[in-house]
Amino acid sequence: MKKNIYFNHDGSVDDLTSLFLLLQMDNVNVTGVSVIPADCYLEPAMMASRKIIDRFGDGINLAVAASNSRGKNPFPKDWRMHAFYVEALPLLNESGKVVTPVANKPAHLHLIDTLRAREGKTTLLFTGPLTDLARALDIDPTLEEKIERLVWMGGTFREEGNVEEPEHDGTAEWNVYWDPEAAARVWSSGIEIVLVALESTNKVPLTLDVRQRWAKKRKYTGVDFLGQCYAIVPPLVHFTTNSTYFLWDVLTTAFIGKTDLVKVQKVNSIVITEGASQGRTVATDVGRSVHVVYDVDRDAFFDYITDLAKKA
Ligand code: AGV
Ligand code: CA
Protein backbone atom coordinates (compact mmCIF):
# COMPACT_ATOMS: atom_id res chain seq x y z
CA MET A 1 0.00 0.00 0.00
CA LYS A 2 1.38 3.38 -1.01
CA LYS A 3 1.19 6.29 1.41
CA ASN A 4 -0.41 9.49 0.12
CA ILE A 5 1.98 12.40 0.70
CA TYR A 6 1.40 16.13 0.31
CA PHE A 7 4.72 18.00 0.24
CA ASN A 8 5.12 21.68 1.17
CA HIS A 9 8.70 22.95 1.01
CA ASP A 10 10.72 26.17 0.91
CA GLY A 11 13.12 25.65 -1.95
CA SER A 12 16.52 25.28 -0.31
CA VAL A 13 18.93 22.65 -1.66
CA ASP A 14 17.72 20.01 0.78
CA ASP A 15 14.04 20.83 0.07
CA LEU A 16 14.59 20.39 -3.66
CA THR A 17 16.63 17.21 -3.32
CA SER A 18 13.87 15.97 -0.99
CA LEU A 19 11.35 16.44 -3.79
CA PHE A 20 13.61 14.48 -6.12
CA LEU A 21 14.04 11.62 -3.62
CA LEU A 22 10.35 11.51 -2.71
CA LEU A 23 9.54 10.94 -6.38
CA GLN A 24 11.81 7.85 -6.38
CA MET A 25 10.11 6.09 -3.44
CA ASP A 26 8.09 2.97 -4.41
CA ASN A 27 5.99 3.17 -1.25
CA VAL A 28 4.92 6.80 -1.73
CA ASN A 29 2.22 8.45 -3.80
CA VAL A 30 2.87 12.20 -4.09
CA THR A 31 -0.55 13.86 -4.29
CA GLY A 32 0.49 17.52 -4.16
CA VAL A 33 3.47 19.85 -4.01
CA SER A 34 3.63 23.48 -2.92
CA VAL A 35 6.38 26.03 -2.38
CA ILE A 36 6.57 28.73 0.31
CA PRO A 37 9.05 31.61 -0.13
CA ALA A 38 10.79 31.30 3.23
CA ASP A 39 14.37 30.01 2.78
CA CYS A 40 14.17 30.74 -0.98
CA TYR A 41 12.88 33.14 -3.61
CA LEU A 42 9.57 31.93 -4.96
CA GLU A 43 10.17 32.08 -8.73
CA PRO A 44 13.35 29.97 -8.94
CA ALA A 45 12.07 27.52 -6.32
CA MET A 46 8.85 27.04 -8.31
CA MET A 47 10.80 26.57 -11.53
CA ALA A 48 13.24 24.15 -9.92
CA SER A 49 10.36 22.10 -8.47
CA ARG A 50 8.56 21.90 -11.81
CA LYS A 51 11.76 20.96 -13.63
CA ILE A 52 12.59 18.25 -11.05
CA ILE A 53 9.12 16.76 -11.51
CA ASP A 54 9.56 16.88 -15.30
CA ARG A 55 13.00 15.29 -15.21
CA PHE A 56 12.64 12.80 -12.39
CA GLY A 57 8.89 12.30 -11.84
CA ASP A 58 8.49 9.45 -14.32
CA GLY A 59 5.51 11.13 -16.00
CA ILE A 60 3.60 11.87 -12.77
CA ASN A 61 0.71 14.29 -13.22
CA LEU A 62 1.22 17.10 -10.69
CA ALA A 63 0.83 20.86 -10.55
CA VAL A 64 2.99 22.90 -8.17
CA ALA A 65 1.21 25.49 -6.02
CA ALA A 66 2.84 28.78 -5.06
CA SER A 67 2.35 30.07 -1.54
CA ASN A 68 1.41 33.69 -0.88
CA SER A 69 2.25 33.36 2.82
CA ARG A 70 4.56 35.81 4.55
CA GLY A 71 6.67 35.19 7.63
CA LYS A 72 7.67 37.25 10.61
CA ASN A 73 11.46 36.77 10.59
CA PRO A 74 13.05 36.67 7.11
CA PHE A 75 15.77 34.22 6.09
CA PRO A 76 19.21 35.58 5.12
CA LYS A 77 19.37 36.53 1.45
CA ASP A 78 22.47 34.39 0.75
CA TRP A 79 20.57 31.26 1.71
CA ARG A 80 17.49 32.28 -0.25
CA MET A 81 19.60 32.49 -3.40
CA HIS A 82 20.26 28.72 -3.52
CA ALA A 83 17.15 27.92 -5.56
CA PHE A 84 18.49 30.06 -8.42
CA TYR A 85 21.53 27.80 -8.71
CA VAL A 86 19.52 24.56 -8.66
CA GLU A 87 17.05 25.84 -11.23
CA ALA A 88 19.92 26.67 -13.60
CA LEU A 89 21.60 23.22 -13.50
CA PRO A 90 22.03 21.94 -17.07
CA LEU A 91 20.71 18.57 -15.89
CA LEU A 92 17.31 20.22 -15.35
CA ASN A 93 17.36 22.25 -18.55
CA GLU A 94 18.22 19.73 -21.23
CA SER A 95 14.71 19.66 -22.69
CA GLY A 96 14.44 23.45 -22.89
CA LYS A 97 10.83 23.45 -21.74
CA VAL A 98 8.82 23.17 -18.52
CA VAL A 99 5.78 20.90 -18.69
CA THR A 100 4.59 20.57 -15.06
CA PRO A 101 2.13 23.45 -14.57
CA VAL A 102 1.59 25.93 -11.77
CA ALA A 103 -1.56 25.15 -9.74
CA ASN A 104 -4.40 27.65 -10.08
CA LYS A 105 -4.71 28.26 -6.33
CA PRO A 106 -2.30 29.48 -3.65
CA ALA A 107 -0.63 26.77 -1.57
CA HIS A 108 -2.90 26.86 1.50
CA LEU A 109 -6.06 26.49 -0.63
CA HIS A 110 -4.36 23.93 -2.88
CA LEU A 111 -3.58 21.94 0.29
CA ILE A 112 -7.26 21.94 1.29
CA ASP A 113 -8.46 20.95 -2.19
CA THR A 114 -5.87 18.20 -2.62
CA LEU A 115 -6.64 16.57 0.74
CA ARG A 116 -10.40 16.83 0.24
CA ALA A 117 -10.18 15.32 -3.26
CA ARG A 118 -8.50 12.14 -1.92
CA GLU A 119 -10.32 9.27 -0.33
CA GLY A 120 -8.90 8.57 3.14
CA LYS A 121 -6.10 10.40 4.86
CA THR A 122 -2.92 12.03 3.59
CA THR A 123 0.41 12.41 5.37
CA LEU A 124 1.79 15.95 5.34
CA LEU A 125 5.49 16.43 4.74
CA PHE A 126 6.58 20.01 5.56
CA THR A 127 10.21 21.05 5.25
CA GLY A 128 9.75 24.79 5.64
CA PRO A 129 7.63 26.90 8.02
CA LEU A 130 4.05 25.82 8.82
CA THR A 131 2.29 28.99 7.61
CA ASP A 132 0.31 27.36 4.80
CA LEU A 133 -0.96 24.60 7.07
CA ALA A 134 -1.93 27.07 9.81
CA ARG A 135 -3.88 29.18 7.29
CA ALA A 136 -5.58 26.09 5.86
CA LEU A 137 -6.69 25.03 9.36
CA ASP A 138 -8.06 28.51 10.10
CA ILE A 139 -10.19 28.37 6.94
CA ASP A 140 -11.19 24.71 7.28
CA PRO A 141 -10.69 23.35 10.83
CA THR A 142 -12.21 19.93 10.03
CA LEU A 143 -9.40 19.39 7.52
CA GLU A 144 -7.68 17.70 10.48
CA GLU A 145 -9.80 14.62 9.76
CA LYS A 146 -8.12 14.24 6.38
CA ILE A 147 -4.60 14.33 7.83
CA GLU A 148 -2.86 11.09 8.80
CA ARG A 149 -0.01 12.94 10.51
CA LEU A 150 2.34 15.86 9.98
CA VAL A 151 6.02 15.06 9.50
CA TRP A 152 7.88 18.34 9.96
CA MET A 153 11.52 19.43 9.81
CA GLY A 154 11.42 21.86 12.67
CA GLY A 155 12.29 22.62 16.25
CA THR A 156 14.78 21.44 18.82
CA PHE A 157 14.80 20.75 22.54
CA ARG A 158 18.51 21.40 22.84
CA GLU A 159 19.82 24.60 24.44
CA GLU A 160 21.22 25.63 21.09
CA GLY A 161 19.08 26.17 18.00
CA ASN A 162 20.34 27.35 14.61
CA VAL A 163 19.10 30.97 14.51
CA GLU A 164 21.91 33.50 14.81
CA GLU A 165 20.16 36.85 14.47
CA PRO A 166 20.15 40.17 16.31
CA GLU A 167 17.56 40.33 19.12
CA HIS A 168 17.38 36.54 19.39
CA ASP A 169 18.92 34.25 22.01
CA GLY A 170 19.80 31.43 19.58
CA THR A 171 17.48 28.80 21.05
CA ALA A 172 15.14 28.44 18.04
CA GLU A 173 15.27 26.39 14.86
CA TRP A 174 14.72 28.48 11.70
CA ASN A 175 11.52 26.89 10.39
CA VAL A 176 9.78 27.68 13.67
CA TYR A 177 11.38 31.13 13.93
CA TRP A 178 10.21 32.28 10.46
CA ASP A 179 6.59 32.05 11.65
CA PRO A 180 6.25 31.06 15.33
CA GLU A 181 2.50 31.78 15.38
CA ALA A 182 1.92 29.25 12.59
CA ALA A 183 3.68 26.54 14.58
CA ALA A 184 1.66 27.48 17.67
CA ARG A 185 -1.56 27.24 15.60
CA VAL A 186 -0.67 23.72 14.46
CA TRP A 187 0.31 22.80 18.07
CA SER A 188 -3.22 23.79 19.12
CA SER A 189 -4.75 21.33 16.63
CA GLY A 190 -5.36 17.62 17.18
CA ILE A 191 -3.00 16.62 14.35
CA GLU A 192 -0.36 14.01 15.18
CA ILE A 193 3.03 15.73 14.85
CA VAL A 194 6.37 14.08 14.12
CA LEU A 195 9.24 16.54 14.55
CA VAL A 196 12.50 15.86 12.79
CA ALA A 197 14.40 18.15 15.11
CA LEU A 198 18.01 19.38 15.25
CA GLU A 199 18.75 16.50 17.67
CA SER A 200 18.79 14.13 14.69
CA THR A 201 19.59 16.47 11.78
CA ASN A 202 22.81 17.55 13.54
CA LYS A 203 24.01 13.99 12.89
CA VAL A 204 23.76 14.33 9.10
CA PRO A 205 25.98 17.25 8.09
CA LEU A 206 27.16 17.56 4.51
CA THR A 207 30.74 16.27 4.67
CA LEU A 208 33.48 15.83 2.10
CA ASP A 209 33.27 12.03 2.19
CA VAL A 210 29.58 12.21 1.26
CA ARG A 211 30.38 14.51 -1.65
CA GLN A 212 33.16 12.16 -2.76
CA ARG A 213 30.86 9.17 -2.61
CA TRP A 214 28.38 10.91 -4.94
CA ALA A 215 31.16 12.09 -7.24
CA LYS A 216 32.35 8.51 -7.66
CA LYS A 217 28.88 7.33 -8.65
CA ARG A 218 28.06 10.22 -10.94
CA LYS A 219 27.50 7.88 -13.86
CA TYR A 220 24.04 7.47 -12.30
CA THR A 221 22.11 10.58 -13.34
CA GLY A 222 20.29 10.80 -10.02
CA VAL A 223 23.50 10.57 -8.00
CA ASP A 224 25.07 13.19 -10.27
CA PHE A 225 22.08 15.41 -9.49
CA LEU A 226 22.72 15.04 -5.74
CA GLY A 227 26.40 15.84 -6.30
CA GLN A 228 25.60 18.94 -8.36
CA CYS A 229 23.06 20.21 -5.81
CA TYR A 230 25.37 19.72 -2.83
CA ALA A 231 28.21 21.52 -4.63
CA ILE A 232 26.17 24.70 -4.05
CA VAL A 233 26.25 24.70 -0.24
CA PRO A 234 29.10 24.72 2.34
CA PRO A 235 30.13 21.42 3.92
CA LEU A 236 31.27 20.74 7.47
CA VAL A 237 35.06 20.64 7.39
CA HIS A 238 36.76 21.85 10.60
CA PHE A 239 33.89 23.07 12.75
CA THR A 240 30.24 24.03 12.42
CA THR A 241 29.50 27.61 11.38
CA ASN A 242 26.23 29.43 10.81
CA SER A 243 26.29 28.49 7.12
CA THR A 244 27.30 24.82 7.47
CA TYR A 245 24.82 22.70 5.57
CA PHE A 246 23.03 19.66 6.98
CA LEU A 247 20.63 17.26 5.29
CA TRP A 248 17.80 18.47 7.54
CA ASP A 249 14.93 18.04 5.07
CA VAL A 250 16.34 14.98 3.36
CA LEU A 251 16.37 13.16 6.70
CA THR A 252 12.76 14.24 7.22
CA THR A 253 11.85 12.94 3.77
CA ALA A 254 13.80 9.70 4.27
CA PHE A 255 11.73 9.11 7.42
CA ILE A 256 8.62 9.03 5.21
CA GLY A 257 10.05 6.25 3.04
CA LYS A 258 11.95 4.31 5.70
CA THR A 259 10.83 4.85 9.29
CA ASP A 260 13.37 2.53 10.90
CA LEU A 261 16.34 4.80 10.11
CA VAL A 262 15.60 6.86 13.21
CA LYS A 263 14.69 6.79 16.89
CA VAL A 264 11.57 8.56 18.12
CA GLN A 265 10.53 9.75 21.56
CA LYS A 266 7.37 11.41 22.90
CA VAL A 267 7.74 14.91 24.35
CA ASN A 268 5.14 17.36 25.64
CA SER A 269 5.94 20.82 24.36
CA ILE A 270 4.90 24.40 23.63
CA VAL A 271 6.07 26.98 21.08
CA ILE A 272 7.30 30.39 22.26
CA THR A 273 5.89 33.11 19.99
CA GLU A 274 7.19 36.33 21.57
CA GLY A 275 10.45 37.90 22.64
CA ALA A 276 14.09 36.84 22.46
CA SER A 277 13.27 33.10 22.42
CA GLN A 278 10.55 33.30 19.79
CA GLY A 279 10.41 30.15 17.71
CA ARG A 280 11.82 28.03 20.51
CA THR A 281 10.11 24.71 21.21
CA VAL A 282 10.14 23.96 24.92
CA ALA A 283 9.54 20.63 26.64
CA THR A 284 6.98 21.04 29.42
CA ASP A 285 4.35 18.77 30.99
CA VAL A 286 1.61 21.27 30.22
CA GLY A 287 2.39 21.19 26.48
CA ARG A 288 0.88 19.02 23.74
CA SER A 289 2.42 15.68 22.82
CA VAL A 290 4.77 15.47 19.81
CA HIS A 291 6.93 12.64 18.49
CA VAL A 292 10.53 13.80 18.30
CA VAL A 293 13.02 12.15 15.98
CA TYR A 294 16.16 12.48 18.13
CA ASP A 295 18.60 10.01 16.60
CA VAL A 296 19.49 8.50 13.21
CA ASP A 297 21.59 5.68 11.82
CA ARG A 298 23.81 7.95 9.72
CA ASP A 299 25.30 5.29 7.47
CA ALA A 300 21.95 3.62 6.79
CA PHE A 301 20.51 7.04 5.95
CA PHE A 302 23.18 7.89 3.38
CA ASP A 303 22.95 4.37 1.89
CA TYR A 304 19.20 4.76 1.57
CA ILE A 305 19.21 8.12 -0.20
CA THR A 306 22.08 7.15 -2.50
CA ASP A 307 20.25 3.96 -3.49
CA LEU A 308 17.08 5.96 -4.16
CA ALA A 309 19.05 8.35 -6.39
CA LYS A 310 20.48 5.42 -8.37
CA LYS A 311 16.95 4.44 -9.37
CA ALA A 312 16.27 7.76 -11.09
O1 AGV B 1 16.74 24.97 9.88
C1 AGV B 1 16.85 24.09 8.84
C2 AGV B 1 15.96 24.47 7.67
C3 AGV B 1 15.74 23.27 6.75
O2 AGV B 1 14.38 23.17 6.37
N1 AGV B 1 16.48 25.52 6.74
C4 AGV B 1 17.36 24.79 5.81
C5 AGV B 1 16.67 23.47 5.55
O3 AGV B 1 15.99 23.52 4.32
C6 AGV B 1 17.03 26.77 7.29
C7 AGV B 1 18.52 26.83 7.52
C8 AGV B 1 19.20 26.72 8.72
N2 AGV B 1 20.54 26.85 8.52
C9 AGV B 1 20.74 27.05 7.18
C10 AGV B 1 19.49 27.04 6.54
C11 AGV B 1 21.93 27.23 6.38
N3 AGV B 1 23.14 27.22 6.93
N4 AGV B 1 21.75 27.39 5.05
C12 AGV B 1 20.53 27.39 4.50
N5 AGV B 1 19.38 27.21 5.20
CA1 CA C 1 13.62 23.75 4.17
PDB file of N, CA and C in Angstrom, residues 102-157:
ATOM      1  N   VAL A 102       1.815  25.277 -13.058  1.00  0.00           N
ATOM      2  CA  VAL A 102       1.586  25.929 -11.766  1.00  0.00           C
ATOM      3  C   VAL A 102       0.106  25.722 -11.417  1.00  0.00           C
ATOM      4  N   ALA A 103      -0.172  25.354 -10.172  1.00  0.00           N
ATOM      5  CA  ALA A 103      -1.559  25.150  -9.741  1.00  0.00           C
ATOM      6  C   ALA A 103      -2.313  26.482  -9.763  1.00  0.00           C
ATOM      7  N   ASN A 104      -3.632  26.407  -9.940  1.00  0.00           N
ATOM      8  CA  ASN A 104      -4.395  27.646 -10.080  1.00  0.00           C
ATOM      9  C   ASN A 104      -4.873  28.235  -8.754  1.00  0.00           C
ATOM     10  N   LYS A 105      -4.379  27.675  -7.639  1.00  0.00           N
ATOM     11  CA  LYS A 105      -4.711  28.256  -6.327  1.00  0.00           C
ATOM     12  C   LYS A 105      -3.452  28.408  -5.497  1.00  0.00           C
ATOM     13  N   PRO A 106      -3.447  29.352  -4.553  1.00  0.00           N
ATOM     14  CA  PRO A 106      -2.301  29.475  -3.647  1.00  0.00           C
ATOM     15  C   PRO A 106      -2.174  28.226  -2.761  1.00  0.00           C
ATOM     16  N   ALA A 107      -0.975  28.029  -2.254  1.00  0.00           N
ATOM     17  CA  ALA A 107      -0.634  26.773  -1.573  1.00  0.00           C
ATOM     18  C   ALA A 107      -1.635  26.352  -0.494  1.00  0.00           C
ATOM     19  N   HIS A 108      -2.048  27.289   0.375  1.00  0.00           N
ATOM     20  CA  HIS A 108      -2.904  26.864   1.501  1.00  0.00           C
ATOM     21  C   HIS A 108      -4.271  26.373   1.010  1.00  0.00           C
ATOM     22  N   LEU A 109      -4.781  26.950  -0.071  1.00  0.00           N
ATOM     23  CA  LEU A 109      -6.056  26.490  -0.632  1.00  0.00           C
ATOM     24  C   LEU A 109      -5.858  25.212  -1.458  1.00  0.00           C
ATOM     25  N   HIS A 110      -4.733  25.142  -2.125  1.00  0.00           N
ATOM     26  CA  HIS A 110      -4.361  23.929  -2.878  1.00  0.00           C
ATOM     27  C   HIS A 110      -4.249  22.730  -1.931  1.00  0.00           C
ATOM     28  N   LEU A 111      -3.697  22.991  -0.738  1.00  0.00           N
ATOM     29  CA  LEU A 111      -3.583  21.939   0.285  1.00  0.00           C
ATOM     30  C   LEU A 111      -4.979  21.412   0.667  1.00  0.00           C
ATOM     31  N   ILE A 112      -5.895  22.334   0.924  1.00  0.00           N
ATOM     32  CA  ILE A 112      -7.262  21.936   1.293  1.00  0.00           C
ATOM     33  C   ILE A 112      -7.893  21.116   0.165  1.00  0.00           C
ATOM     34  N   ASP A 113      -7.845  21.631  -1.044  1.00  0.00           N
ATOM     35  CA  ASP A 113      -8.462  20.952  -2.193  1.00  0.00           C
ATOM     36  C   ASP A 113      -7.866  19.566  -2.415  1.00  0.00           C
ATOM     37  N   THR A 114      -6.548  19.470  -2.320  1.00  0.00           N
ATOM     38  CA  THR A 114      -5.874  18.203  -2.618  1.00  0.00           C
ATOM     39  C   THR A 114      -6.243  17.139  -1.588  1.00  0.00           C
ATOM     40  N   LEU A 115      -6.283  17.530  -0.312  1.00  0.00           N
ATOM     41  CA  LEU A 115      -6.640  16.572   0.737  1.00  0.00           C
ATOM     42  C   LEU A 115      -8.102  16.152   0.618  1.00  0.00           C
ATOM     43  N   ARG A 116      -8.970  17.126   0.331  1.00  0.00           N
ATOM     44  CA  ARG A 116     -10.403  16.832   0.236  1.00  0.00           C
ATOM     45  C   ARG A 116     -10.724  15.965  -0.980  1.00  0.00           C
ATOM     46  N   ALA A 117      -9.917  16.082  -2.021  1.00  0.00           N
ATOM     47  CA  ALA A 117     -10.176  15.322  -3.263  1.00  0.00           C
ATOM     48  C   ALA A 117      -9.795  13.847  -3.127  1.00  0.00           C
ATOM     49  N   ARG A 118      -8.971  13.507  -2.120  1.00  0.00           N
ATOM     50  CA  ARG A 118      -8.502  12.138  -1.924  1.00  0.00           C
ATOM     51  C   ARG A 118      -9.424  11.382  -0.994  1.00  0.00           C
ATOM     52  N   GLU A 119      -9.654  10.119  -1.288  1.00  0.00           N
ATOM     53  CA  GLU A 119     -10.316   9.266  -0.327  1.00  0.00           C
ATOM     54  C   GLU A 119      -9.318   9.003   0.808  1.00  0.00           C
ATOM     55  N   GLY A 120      -9.790   8.887   2.023  1.00  0.00           N
ATOM     56  CA  GLY A 120      -8.898   8.569   3.139  1.00  0.00           C
ATOM     57  C   GLY A 120      -8.006   9.731   3.543  1.00  0.00           C
ATOM     58  N   LYS A 121      -6.950   9.371   4.287  1.00  0.00           N
ATOM     59  CA  LYS A 121      -6.102  10.404   4.864  1.00  0.00           C
ATOM     60  C   LYS A 121      -4.783  10.544   4.109  1.00  0.00           C
ATOM     61  N   THR A 122      -4.197  11.722   4.237  1.00  0.00           N
ATOM     62  CA  THR A 122      -2.923  12.034   3.594  1.00  0.00           C
ATOM     63  C   THR A 122      -1.915  12.425   4.670  1.00  0.00           C
ATOM     64  N   THR A 123      -0.682  11.974   4.491  1.00  0.00           N
ATOM     65  CA  THR A 123       0.412  12.406   5.372  1.00  0.00           C
ATOM     66  C   THR A 123       0.987  13.716   4.844  1.00  0.00           C
ATOM     67  N   LEU A 124       1.189  14.674   5.727  1.00  0.00           N
ATOM     68  CA  LEU A 124       1.789  15.952   5.337  1.00  0.00           C
ATOM     69  C   LEU A 124       3.291  15.916   5.600  1.00  0.00           C
ATOM     70  N   LEU A 125       4.052  16.274   4.591  1.00  0.00           N
ATOM     71  CA  LEU A 125       5.495  16.430   4.739  1.00  0.00           C
ATOM     72  C   LEU A 125       5.791  17.912   4.549  1.00  0.00           C
ATOM     73  N   PHE A 126       6.242  18.575   5.615  1.00  0.00           N
ATOM     74  CA  PHE A 126       6.582  20.007   5.562  1.00  0.00           C
ATOM     75  C   PHE A 126       8.064  20.179   5.895  1.00  0.00           C
ATOM     76  N   THR A 127       8.784  20.832   4.998  1.00  0.00           N
ATOM     77  CA  THR A 127      10.213  21.051   5.247  1.00  0.00           C
ATOM     78  C   THR A 127      10.575  22.535   5.272  1.00  0.00           C
ATOM     79  N   GLY A 128       9.563  23.369   5.392  1.00  0.00           N
ATOM     80  CA  GLY A 128       9.753  24.794   5.640  1.00  0.00           C
ATOM     81  C   GLY A 128       8.802  25.179   6.773  1.00  0.00           C
ATOM     82  N   PRO A 129       8.553  26.461   6.971  1.00  0.00           N
ATOM     83  CA  PRO A 129       7.625  26.899   8.017  1.00  0.00           C
ATOM     84  C   PRO A 129       6.197  26.377   7.803  1.00  0.00           C
ATOM     85  N   LEU A 130       5.379  26.438   8.867  1.00  0.00           N
ATOM     86  CA  LEU A 130       4.047  25.823   8.824  1.00  0.00           C
ATOM     87  C   LEU A 130       2.929  26.786   8.423  1.00  0.00           C
ATOM     88  N   THR A 131       3.267  27.936   7.884  1.00  0.00           N
ATOM     89  CA  THR A 131       2.287  28.989   7.608  1.00  0.00           C
ATOM     90  C   THR A 131       1.113  28.517   6.746  1.00  0.00           C
ATOM     91  N   ASP A 132       1.401  27.797   5.680  1.00  0.00           N
ATOM     92  CA  ASP A 132       0.307  27.363   4.796  1.00  0.00           C
ATOM     93  C   ASP A 132      -0.640  26.396   5.500  1.00  0.00           C
ATOM     94  N   LEU A 133      -0.100  25.530   6.327  1.00  0.00           N
ATOM     95  CA  LEU A 133      -0.958  24.597   7.073  1.00  0.00           C
ATOM     96  C   LEU A 133      -1.809  25.354   8.093  1.00  0.00           C
ATOM     97  N   ALA A 134      -1.200  26.290   8.799  1.00  0.00           N
ATOM     98  CA  ALA A 134      -1.933  27.071   9.806  1.00  0.00           C
ATOM     99  C   ALA A 134      -3.091  27.835   9.145  1.00  0.00           C
ATOM    100  N   ARG A 135      -2.824  28.432   7.998  1.00  0.00           N
ATOM    101  CA  ARG A 135      -3.878  29.176   7.289  1.00  0.00           C
ATOM    102  C   ARG A 135      -4.974  28.233   6.796  1.00  0.00           C
ATOM    103  N   ALA A 136      -4.588  27.067   6.325  1.00  0.00           N
ATOM    104  CA  ALA A 136      -5.576  26.089   5.860  1.00  0.00           C
ATOM    105  C   ALA A 136      -6.483  25.671   7.009  1.00  0.00           C
ATOM    106  N   LEU A 137      -5.902  25.455   8.192  1.00  0.00           N
ATOM    107  CA  LEU A 137      -6.692  25.031   9.356  1.00  0.00           C
ATOM    108  C   LEU A 137      -7.627  26.142   9.827  1.00  0.00           C
ATOM    109  N   ASP A 138      -7.186  27.390   9.709  1.00  0.00           N
ATOM    110  CA  ASP A 138      -8.059  28.507  10.097  1.00  0.00           C
ATOM    111  C   ASP A 138      -9.289  28.582   9.183  1.00  0.00           C
ATOM    112  N   ILE A 139      -9.086  28.317   7.906  1.00  0.00           N
ATOM    113  CA  ILE A 139     -10.190  28.366   6.945  1.00  0.00           C
ATOM    114  C   ILE A 139     -11.081  27.141   7.070  1.00  0.00           C
ATOM    115  N   ASP A 140     -10.479  25.987   7.331  1.00  0.00           N
ATOM    116  CA  ASP A 140     -11.192  24.706   7.283  1.00  0.00           C
ATOM    117  C   ASP A 140     -10.725  23.808   8.433  1.00  0.00           C
ATOM    118  N   PRO A 141     -11.196  24.087   9.658  1.00  0.00           N
ATOM    119  CA  PRO A 141     -10.691  23.346  10.829  1.00  0.00           C
ATOM    120  C   PRO A 141     -10.920  21.832  10.750  1.00  0.00           C
ATOM    121  N   THR A 142     -11.977  21.382  10.083  1.00  0.00           N
ATOM    122  CA  THR A 142     -12.214  19.928  10.029  1.00  0.00           C
ATOM    123  C   THR A 142     -11.290  19.225   9.030  1.00  0.00           C
ATOM    124  N   LEU A 143     -10.418  19.985   8.388  1.00  0.00           N
ATOM    125  CA  LEU A 143      -9.403  19.387   7.515  1.00  0.00           C
ATOM    126  C   LEU A 143      -8.532  18.397   8.299  1.00  0.00           C
ATOM    127  N   GLU A 144      -8.444  18.612   9.608  1.00  0.00           N
ATOM    128  CA  GLU A 144      -7.680  17.697  10.479  1.00  0.00           C
ATOM    129  C   GLU A 144      -8.046  16.232  10.238  1.00  0.00           C
ATOM    130  N   GLU A 145      -9.328  16.000   9.965  1.00  0.00           N
ATOM    131  CA  GLU A 145      -9.804  14.622   9.763  1.00  0.00           C
ATOM    132  C   GLU A 145      -9.194  13.974   8.527  1.00  0.00           C
ATOM    133  N   LYS A 146      -8.688  14.771   7.625  1.00  0.00           N
ATOM    134  CA  LYS A 146      -8.117  14.244   6.376  1.00  0.00           C
ATOM    135  C   LYS A 146      -6.600  14.050   6.474  1.00  0.00           C
ATOM    136  N   ILE A 147      -6.058  14.367   7.667  1.00  0.00           N
ATOM    137  CA  ILE A 147      -4.599  14.333   7.833  1.00  0.00           C
ATOM    138  C   ILE A 147      -4.181  13.131   8.671  1.00  0.00           C
ATOM    139  N   GLU A 148      -3.371  12.274   8.092  1.00  0.00           N
ATOM    140  CA  GLU A 148      -2.856  11.091   8.804  1.00  0.00           C
ATOM    141  C   GLU A 148      -1.919  11.556   9.920  1.00  0.00           C
ATOM    142  N   ARG A 149      -0.926  12.322   9.560  1.00  0.00           N
ATOM    143  CA  ARG A 149      -0.009  12.941  10.508  1.00  0.00           C
ATOM    144  C   ARG A 149       0.782  14.006   9.774  1.00  0.00           C
ATOM    145  N   LEU A 150       1.427  14.870  10.542  1.00  0.00           N
ATOM    146  CA  LEU A 150       2.340  15.864   9.985  1.00  0.00           C
ATOM    147  C   LEU A 150       3.766  15.436  10.308  1.00  0.00           C
ATOM    148  N   VAL A 151       4.598  15.312   9.296  1.00  0.00           N
ATOM    149  CA  VAL A 151       6.024  15.065   9.500  1.00  0.00           C
ATOM    150  C   VAL A 151       6.729  16.372   9.150  1.00  0.00           C
ATOM    151  N   TRP A 152       7.345  16.987  10.144  1.00  0.00           N
ATOM    152  CA  TRP A 152       7.882  18.339   9.964  1.00  0.00           C
ATOM    153  C   TRP A 152       9.350  18.437  10.327  1.00  0.00           C
ATOM    154  N   MET A 153      10.179  19.026   9.428  1.00  0.00           N
ATOM    155  CA  MET A 153      11.518  19.428   9.815  1.00  0.00           C
ATOM    156  C   MET A 153      11.365  20.738  10.573  1.00  0.00           C
ATOM    157  N   GLY A 154      11.561  20.645  11.881  1.00  0.00           N
ATOM    158  CA  GLY A 154      11.424  21.857  12.669  1.00  0.00           C
ATOM    159  C   GLY A 154      11.712  21.598  14.133  1.00  0.00           C
ATOM    160  N   GLY A 155      12.169  22.646  14.803  1.00  0.00           N
ATOM    161  CA  GLY A 155      12.293  22.620  16.249  1.00  0.00           C
ATOM    162  C   GLY A 155      13.540  21.946  16.785  1.00  0.00           C
ATOM    163  N   THR A 156      13.741  22.144  18.068  1.00  0.00           N
ATOM    164  CA  THR A 156      14.784  21.442  18.823  1.00  0.00           C
ATOM    165  C   THR A 156      14.485  21.614  20.307  1.00  0.00           C
ATOM    166  N   PHE A 157      14.921  20.634  21.087  1.00  0.00           N
ATOM    167  CA  PHE A 157      14.802  20.749  22.540  1.00  0.00           C
ATOM    168  C   PHE A 157      16.173  20.888  23.183  1.00  0.00           C
TER     169      PHE A 157
END
